[in-house]
GROMACS .gro file of C-alpha atoms in nm:
model
  145
    1MET     CA    1  -2.237 -10.470   2.116
    2SER     CA    2  -2.372 -10.349   1.782
    3THR     CA    3  -2.331 -10.027   1.590
    4GLU     CA    4  -2.556  -9.866   1.331
    5ARG     CA    5  -2.417  -9.577   1.125
    6TYR     CA    6  -2.673  -9.305   1.059
    7PHE     CA    7  -2.444  -9.057   0.886
    8ASP     CA    8  -2.102  -9.054   0.723
    9GLY     CA    9  -2.024  -8.743   0.525
   10GLU     CA   10  -1.885  -8.393   0.523
   11ILE     CA   11  -2.011  -8.082   0.699
   12ASP     CA   12  -1.870  -7.732   0.678
   13VAL     CA   13  -1.741  -7.575   0.998
   14LEU     CA   14  -1.756  -7.196   1.014
   15LEU     CA   15  -1.433  -7.092   1.184
   16ALA     CA   16  -1.382  -6.790   1.411
   17ASP     CA   17  -1.208  -6.599   1.127
   18GLY     CA   18  -1.514  -6.642   0.902
   19SER     CA   19  -1.361  -6.907   0.677
   20ARG     CA   20  -1.514  -7.250   0.626
   21GLU     CA   21  -1.348  -7.586   0.658
   22ARG     CA   22  -1.495  -7.914   0.528
   23SER     CA   23  -1.488  -8.173   0.802
   24ARG     CA   24  -1.571  -8.541   0.811
   25VAL     CA   25  -1.860  -8.635   1.038
   26THR     CA   26  -1.990  -8.975   1.143
   27ALA     CA   27  -2.294  -9.048   1.359
   28ASP     CA   28  -2.328  -9.392   1.515
   29GLU     CA   29  -2.588  -9.549   1.740
   30ILE     CA   30  -2.410  -9.796   1.965
   31MET     CA   31  -2.610 -10.064   2.145
   32ALA     CA   32  -2.429 -10.205   2.447
   33GLU     CA   33  -2.572 -10.379   2.751
   34GLY     CA   34  -2.928 -10.301   2.642
   35LYS     CA   35  -2.855  -9.930   2.625
   36GLU     CA   36  -2.831  -9.692   2.327
   37VAL     CA   37  -2.551  -9.438   2.300
   38TYR     CA   38  -2.549  -9.180   2.022
   39CYS     CA   39  -2.197  -9.088   1.917
   40ILE     CA   40  -2.087  -8.816   1.674
   41SER     CA   41  -1.727  -8.774   1.558
   42LEU     CA   42  -1.593  -8.472   1.372
   43VAL     CA   43  -1.253  -8.489   1.202
   44GLN     CA   44  -1.094  -8.149   1.129
   45GLY     CA   45  -0.750  -8.196   0.979
   46SER     CA   46  -0.562  -8.405   1.234
   47GLU     CA   47  -0.800  -8.323   1.521
   48VAL     CA   48  -1.091  -8.547   1.620
   49GLU     CA   49  -1.374  -8.420   1.836
   50THR     CA   50  -1.624  -8.673   1.971
   51ALA     CA   51  -1.949  -8.617   2.156
   52GLN     CA   52  -2.204  -8.864   2.280
   53SER     CA   53  -2.540  -8.878   2.448
   54ASP     CA   54  -2.771  -9.145   2.582
   55VAL     CA   55  -3.067  -8.923   2.480
   56ASP     CA   56  -3.044  -8.885   2.099
   57PHE     CA   57  -2.831  -8.755   1.811
   58PHE     CA   58  -2.960  -8.400   1.852
   59GLU     CA   59  -2.833  -8.393   2.211
   60ALA     CA   60  -2.496  -8.535   2.100
   61LEU     CA   61  -2.483  -8.266   1.830
   62ILE     CA   62  -2.545  -8.001   2.095
   63GLU     CA   63  -2.253  -8.137   2.300
   64LEU     CA   64  -2.026  -8.128   1.994
   65ARG     CA   65  -2.137  -7.774   1.909
   66LEU     CA   66  -2.069  -7.651   2.262
   67GLU     CA   67  -1.710  -7.774   2.229
   68LEU     CA   68  -1.672  -7.604   1.891
   69GLU     CA   69  -1.819  -7.281   2.027
   70LYS     CA   70  -1.532  -7.263   2.279
   71ARG     CA   71  -1.307  -7.209   1.974
   72GLY     CA   72  -1.551  -6.969   1.809
   73ALA     CA   73  -1.657  -7.228   1.550
   74LEU     CA   74  -2.008  -7.320   1.431
   75LEU     CA   75  -2.135  -7.619   1.238
   76CYS     CA   76  -2.311  -7.551   0.907
   77CYS     CA   77  -2.584  -7.814   0.901
   78PHE     CA   78  -2.957  -7.818   0.971
   79GLY     CA   79  -2.910  -7.949   1.325
   80ALA     CA   80  -2.705  -7.638   1.403
   81SER     CA   81  -2.925  -7.392   1.212
   82GLU     CA   82  -3.102  -7.123   1.413
   83ASN     CA   83  -3.446  -7.212   1.278
   84VAL     CA   84  -3.434  -7.593   1.303
   85TYR     CA   85  -3.535  -7.804   1.603
   86PRO     CA   86  -3.674  -8.155   1.654
   87SER     CA   87  -4.021  -8.202   1.796
   88GLY     CA   88  -4.072  -8.370   2.130
   89MET     CA   89  -4.214  -8.674   1.954
   90GLN     CA   90  -3.907  -8.703   1.730
   91ARG     CA   91  -3.690  -8.699   2.039
   92ASP     CA   92  -3.907  -8.943   2.236
   93MET     CA   93  -3.972  -9.195   1.959
   94GLY     CA   94  -3.640  -9.215   1.777
   95PRO     CA   95  -3.282  -9.103   1.750
   96ALA     CA   96  -3.380  -8.743   1.650
   97ILE     CA   97  -3.205  -8.760   1.314
   98LEU     CA   98  -3.487  -8.547   1.169
   99ALA     CA   99  -3.598  -8.202   1.279
  100TYR     CA  100  -3.834  -7.930   1.162
  101ARG     CA  101  -3.751  -7.601   0.995
  102MET     CA  102  -3.945  -7.334   1.180
  103ARG     CA  103  -4.092  -7.004   1.066
  104LEU     CA  104  -4.216  -6.764   1.332
  105GLY     CA  105  -4.594  -6.758   1.352
  106GLU     CA  106  -4.636  -7.072   1.140
  107PRO     CA  107  -4.668  -7.437   1.239
  108SER     CA  108  -4.405  -7.671   1.099
  109LEU     CA  109  -4.533  -7.920   0.846
  110ARG     CA  110  -4.413  -8.255   0.719
  111LYS     CA  111  -4.250  -8.078   0.422
  112ASP     CA  112  -4.034  -7.888   0.675
  113LEU     CA  113  -3.857  -8.204   0.796
  114VAL     CA  114  -3.480  -8.212   0.739
  115ASN     CA  115  -3.195  -8.444   0.832
  116ILE     CA  116  -2.992  -8.272   1.105
  117PHE     CA  117  -2.662  -8.363   0.934
  118HIS     CA  118  -2.758  -8.229   0.590
  119ALA     CA  119  -2.732  -7.868   0.470
  120ASP     CA  120  -2.836  -7.632   0.195
  121GLU     CA  121  -2.822  -7.257   0.138
  122THR     CA  122  -3.099  -7.197   0.396
  123VAL     CA  123  -2.886  -7.308   0.694
  124VAL     CA  124  -2.831  -7.021   0.940
  125PRO     CA  125  -2.531  -7.126   1.154
  126ALA     CA  126  -2.607  -7.045   1.518
  127THR     CA  127  -2.485  -7.108   1.868
  128VAL     CA  128  -2.673  -7.355   2.083
  129GLU     CA  129  -2.822  -7.063   2.279
  130GLN     CA  130  -2.933  -6.875   1.965
  131GLN     CA  131  -3.106  -7.189   1.837
  132ALA     CA  132  -3.278  -7.255   2.171
  133ARG     CA  133  -3.392  -6.890   2.188
  134PHE     CA  134  -3.544  -6.907   1.838
  135HIS     CA  135  -3.722  -7.232   1.929
  136ARG     CA  136  -3.867  -7.073   2.246
  137GLN     CA  137  -3.978  -6.767   2.047
  138TRP     CA  138  -4.141  -6.992   1.785
  139ALA     CA  139  -4.320  -7.200   2.052
  140ASP     CA  140  -4.428  -6.890   2.249
  141GLY     CA  141  -4.603  -6.761   1.936
  142PHE     CA  142  -4.850  -7.049   1.966
  143ARG     CA  143  -4.905  -7.016   2.339
  144LYS     CA  144  -5.021  -6.655   2.301
  145ARG     CA  145  -5.295  -6.737   2.052
   0.00000   0.00000   0.00000
């Protein structure tokens, strides 16, 4: 078994009361028995939340976010931003650590690539459903042309 760490840092969590809490996040790719498992751990105070996926880090992040949403909390990072989503190729060819910022009516370009665990002032914290809806709306804009 081998492990490769892709991220070890802090991410803000937007709590149900509107306050923010810095939380420690790690993202590890674990290779065991010829299979990859993507594992994300979030440490909030004394609580540890872990999510994993055999698909990619973006899918594991979705699983983690769904658990946080049950408590009314949202992650404040690009991978949880309303207007960020990985391309199909990013998901098929790698661990989906990078994703594109999207603008309605415009194609995403290389300069729009961001690390899903990073953040800046442009992050728009969203639920998993809000993010998926924005992505569908963005993609539908190209189908109608």
